[in-house]
């Protein structure tokens, strides 16, 4: 059985190995950038929630983020299997950034 520290090190190493394997994969790079965009918006909303007035919005954005990730993984697989063009995937990711920006109007 692995300790918490061991699990953290193992997870970190696995992430580094994944990044190294996919450093030239444009679909992975595009996805990672958009995922970070969503993640940072969610963090910002949580940061602005000191008085608790954005609980419903945080729940909605968390659910939307999970949906985005599920759809993105499928579309990324479609790009890798050549069912979808890379630039179509990129355009879809940009639409998703616009979606999260629209949702973030709550937190302003």
Rosetta silent file (secondary structure, phi, psi, omega in degrees, C-alpha in Angstrom):
SEQUENCE: XXXXXXXXXXXXXXXXXXXXXXXXXXXXXXXXXXXXXXXXXXXXXXXXXXXXXXXXXXXXXXXXXXXXXXXXXXXXXXXXXXXXXXXXXXXXXXXXXXXXXXXXXXXX
SCORE:     score description
SCORE:     0.000 S_00000001
   1 L     0.000  139.562 -174.807    0.000    0.000    0.000 S_00000001
   2 L   -98.116  139.027  177.425    1.281    3.403   -0.963 S_00000001
   3 L   -74.231  171.611  177.097    1.333    6.411    1.384 S_00000001
   4 H   -58.572  -42.098  179.943   -0.149    9.799    0.452 S_00000001
   5 H   -63.730  -42.241  178.422    3.318   11.063   -0.403 S_00000001
   6 H   -61.485  -43.477  179.391    3.977    8.016   -2.571 S_00000001
   7 H   -63.019  -39.925  178.712    0.661    8.542   -4.424 S_00000001
   8 H   -63.497  -44.218  179.430    1.512   12.199   -5.049 S_00000001
   9 H   -64.557  -45.106  179.745    4.921   11.310   -6.465 S_00000001
  10 H   -61.529  -44.451  179.109    3.460    8.530   -8.606 S_00000001
  11 H   -63.478  -41.238  179.037    0.716   10.830   -9.962 S_00000001
  12 H   -63.662  -43.673  178.537    3.260   13.547  -10.701 S_00000001
  13 H   -64.301  -41.158  179.297    5.515   11.117  -12.542 S_00000001
  14 H   -63.750  -40.534  178.828    2.590    9.747  -14.552 S_00000001
  15 H   -64.787  -42.578  178.592    1.557   13.269  -15.546 S_00000001
  16 H   -63.042  -42.411  178.546    5.102   14.108  -16.631 S_00000001
  17 H   -63.347  -41.243  178.110    5.332   10.910  -18.675 S_00000001
  18 H   -62.510  -45.839  178.828    1.987   11.690  -20.331 S_00000001
  19 H   -60.902  -41.082 -179.817    3.128   15.220  -21.174 S_00000001
  20 H   -64.710  -43.680  179.501    6.375   13.897  -22.624 S_00000001
  21 H   -64.455  -30.950 -173.389    4.574   11.334  -24.789 S_00000001
  22 L  -108.754   17.053 -175.221    2.129   13.956  -26.073 S_00000001
  23 L   -62.892  -25.303 -179.922    4.410   16.980  -26.421 S_00000001
  24 L  -103.148    4.960 -178.066    3.992   17.020  -30.220 S_00000001
  25 L   -87.749  106.244 -176.894    0.273   16.169  -30.231 S_00000001
  26 H   -62.894  -39.400 -179.381   -1.571   19.333  -31.291 S_00000001
  27 H   -62.799  -38.463  178.055   -4.992   18.020  -30.271 S_00000001
  28 H   -67.001  -41.349  178.484   -3.675   17.360  -26.763 S_00000001
  29 H   -63.131  -45.139  178.789   -2.089   20.824  -26.604 S_00000001
  30 H   -62.104  -44.576  179.814   -5.311   22.507  -27.758 S_00000001
  31 H   -62.068  -46.918 -177.319   -7.357   20.503  -25.271 S_00000001
  32 H   -59.215  -42.681  178.811   -4.998   21.223  -22.384 S_00000001
  33 H   -62.368  -42.937 -179.673   -5.121   24.959  -23.056 S_00000001
  34 H   -71.202  -39.044  176.857   -8.909   25.006  -23.152 S_00000001
  35 H   -60.214  -44.470  178.372   -9.218   22.790  -20.089 S_00000001
  36 H   -61.543  -36.157  176.983   -6.950   25.175  -18.167 S_00000001
  37 H   -59.125  -49.811  177.901   -9.138   28.043  -19.356 S_00000001
  38 H   -61.838  -47.006 -177.565  -12.217   26.339  -17.863 S_00000001
  39 H   -58.865  -43.481 -179.359  -10.347   25.359  -14.691 S_00000001
  40 H   -67.180  -34.844  177.297   -9.131   28.906  -14.110 S_00000001
  41 H   -66.058  -41.590  178.365  -12.645   30.316  -14.570 S_00000001
  42 H   -64.163  -42.837  177.328  -14.003   27.873  -12.006 S_00000001
  43 H   -60.730  -41.793  179.907  -11.217   28.789   -9.566 S_00000001
  44 H   -62.098  -44.608  179.814  -11.983   32.491  -10.080 S_00000001
  45 H   -62.815  -41.300  178.282  -15.671   31.955   -9.362 S_00000001
  46 H   -64.828  -38.397  178.044  -14.833   29.989   -6.211 S_00000001
  47 H   -63.200  -36.342 -178.861  -12.442   32.744   -5.114 S_00000001
  48 L   -83.518    9.353 -174.855  -15.198   35.343   -5.529 S_00000001
  49 L  -104.212   28.995 -176.413  -17.588   33.261   -3.435 S_00000001
  50 L   -60.496  -29.346  179.691  -16.431   34.343    0.009 S_00000001
  51 L   -94.609    0.783  175.935  -19.979   35.345    0.928 S_00000001
  52 L    78.487   11.730 -175.673  -21.507   32.172   -0.531 S_00000001
  53 L   -81.451   -5.734 -177.803  -23.713   33.897   -3.086 S_00000001
  54 L  -112.819   22.465 -177.449  -22.398   31.859   -6.051 S_00000001
  55 H   -59.432  -45.318  179.984  -23.026   28.315   -4.778 S_00000001
  56 H   -64.711  -39.787 -179.537  -25.592   27.498   -7.506 S_00000001
  57 H   -67.295  -39.047  177.967  -23.341   28.976  -10.185 S_00000001
  58 H   -63.733  -42.652  178.452  -20.347   26.986   -8.945 S_00000001
  59 H   -63.147  -42.681 -179.884  -22.411   23.793   -9.065 S_00000001
  60 H   -65.418  -42.700 -179.669  -23.618   24.622  -12.597 S_00000001
  61 H   -68.993  -36.132  176.395  -20.110   25.460  -13.805 S_00000001
  62 H   -62.508  -44.729  178.198  -18.694   22.307  -12.213 S_00000001
  63 H   -64.383  -41.850  179.495  -21.316   20.211  -14.028 S_00000001
  64 H   -64.958  -35.902  178.336  -20.637   22.065  -17.300 S_00000001
  65 H   -65.092  -43.088  178.004  -16.904   21.458  -16.875 S_00000001
  66 H   -62.202  -42.834  178.687  -17.473   17.728  -16.460 S_00000001
  67 H   -62.548  -44.279  177.567  -19.672   17.711  -19.575 S_00000001
  68 H   -57.048  -48.091 -177.412  -17.013   19.668  -21.500 S_00000001
  69 H   -62.008  -42.089  178.913  -14.294   17.213  -20.479 S_00000001
  70 H   -61.786  -47.899  179.703  -16.397   14.192  -21.496 S_00000001
  71 H   -65.279  -40.169 -178.120  -17.214   15.675  -24.894 S_00000001
  72 H   -64.718  -39.544  179.018  -13.642   16.858  -25.434 S_00000001
  73 H   -62.514  -42.385  178.554  -12.199   13.408  -24.766 S_00000001
  74 H   -64.139  -44.853 -178.550  -14.556   11.911  -27.360 S_00000001
  75 H   -67.422  -36.659  177.360  -13.738   14.605  -29.917 S_00000001
  76 H   -63.358  -39.557  176.158  -10.013   14.249  -29.256 S_00000001
  77 H   -64.865  -37.106  177.184  -10.339   10.525  -29.957 S_00000001
  78 H   -63.880  -37.360  177.673  -12.184   11.394  -33.173 S_00000001
  79 H   -65.242  -44.457 -178.205   -9.271   13.593  -34.223 S_00000001
  80 H   -66.394  -30.353  178.279   -6.796   10.812  -33.523 S_00000001
  81 L   -93.241    6.704  176.740   -8.889    8.332  -35.530 S_00000001
  82 L    65.622   24.480  173.456   -9.289   10.932  -38.293 S_00000001
  83 L   -84.360  -17.006 -179.270  -13.073   11.131  -37.958 S_00000001
  84 L  -137.447  140.825  178.067  -12.690   14.842  -37.163 S_00000001
  85 L   -78.525  149.287 -179.039  -10.221   17.367  -38.490 S_00000001
  86 H   -57.709  -42.169 -177.885   -7.849   19.032  -36.065 S_00000001
  87 H   -70.878  -28.035  173.386   -9.058   22.526  -36.996 S_00000001
  88 H   -66.647  -41.973  177.256  -12.693   21.510  -36.427 S_00000001
  89 H   -61.820  -44.415  179.399  -11.681   20.353  -32.957 S_00000001
  90 H   -61.821  -42.972  178.886   -9.863   23.619  -32.364 S_00000001
  91 H   -62.302  -41.423  178.060  -12.932   25.613  -33.482 S_00000001
  92 H   -62.884  -41.494  178.305  -15.117   23.581  -31.119 S_00000001
  93 H   -61.962  -39.835  177.630  -12.701   24.255  -28.258 S_00000001
  94 H   -64.779  -38.110  174.892  -12.869   27.985  -28.955 S_00000001
  95 H   -60.398  -38.366  179.910  -16.673   27.795  -28.850 S_00000001
  96 H   -66.562  -34.833  175.219  -16.351   26.131  -25.465 S_00000001
  97 H   -64.250  -40.190  177.080  -14.216   29.021  -24.208 S_00000001
  98 H   -63.446  -37.706  178.161  -16.983   31.404  -25.286 S_00000001
  99 H   -60.954  -49.028 -178.807  -19.480   29.221  -23.426 S_00000001
 100 H   -67.941  -33.385  176.363  -17.573   29.382  -20.163 S_00000001
 101 H   -63.403  -39.301  176.830  -17.052   33.127  -20.599 S_00000001
 102 H   -63.424  -39.019  178.395  -20.825   33.519  -20.889 S_00000001
 103 H   -68.115  -30.107 -176.124  -21.291   31.518  -17.713 S_00000001
 104 H   -74.267   -6.861  176.777  -18.718   33.662  -15.908 S_00000001
 105 H   -60.591  -20.565  177.092  -20.896   36.757  -16.166 S_00000001
 106 H   -62.985  -40.690 -170.308  -22.321   35.530  -12.859 S_00000001
 107 H   -83.234    5.149 -178.222  -19.041   36.099  -11.056 S_00000001
 108 L   -94.028    0.000    0.000  -18.512   39.700  -12.041 S_00000001
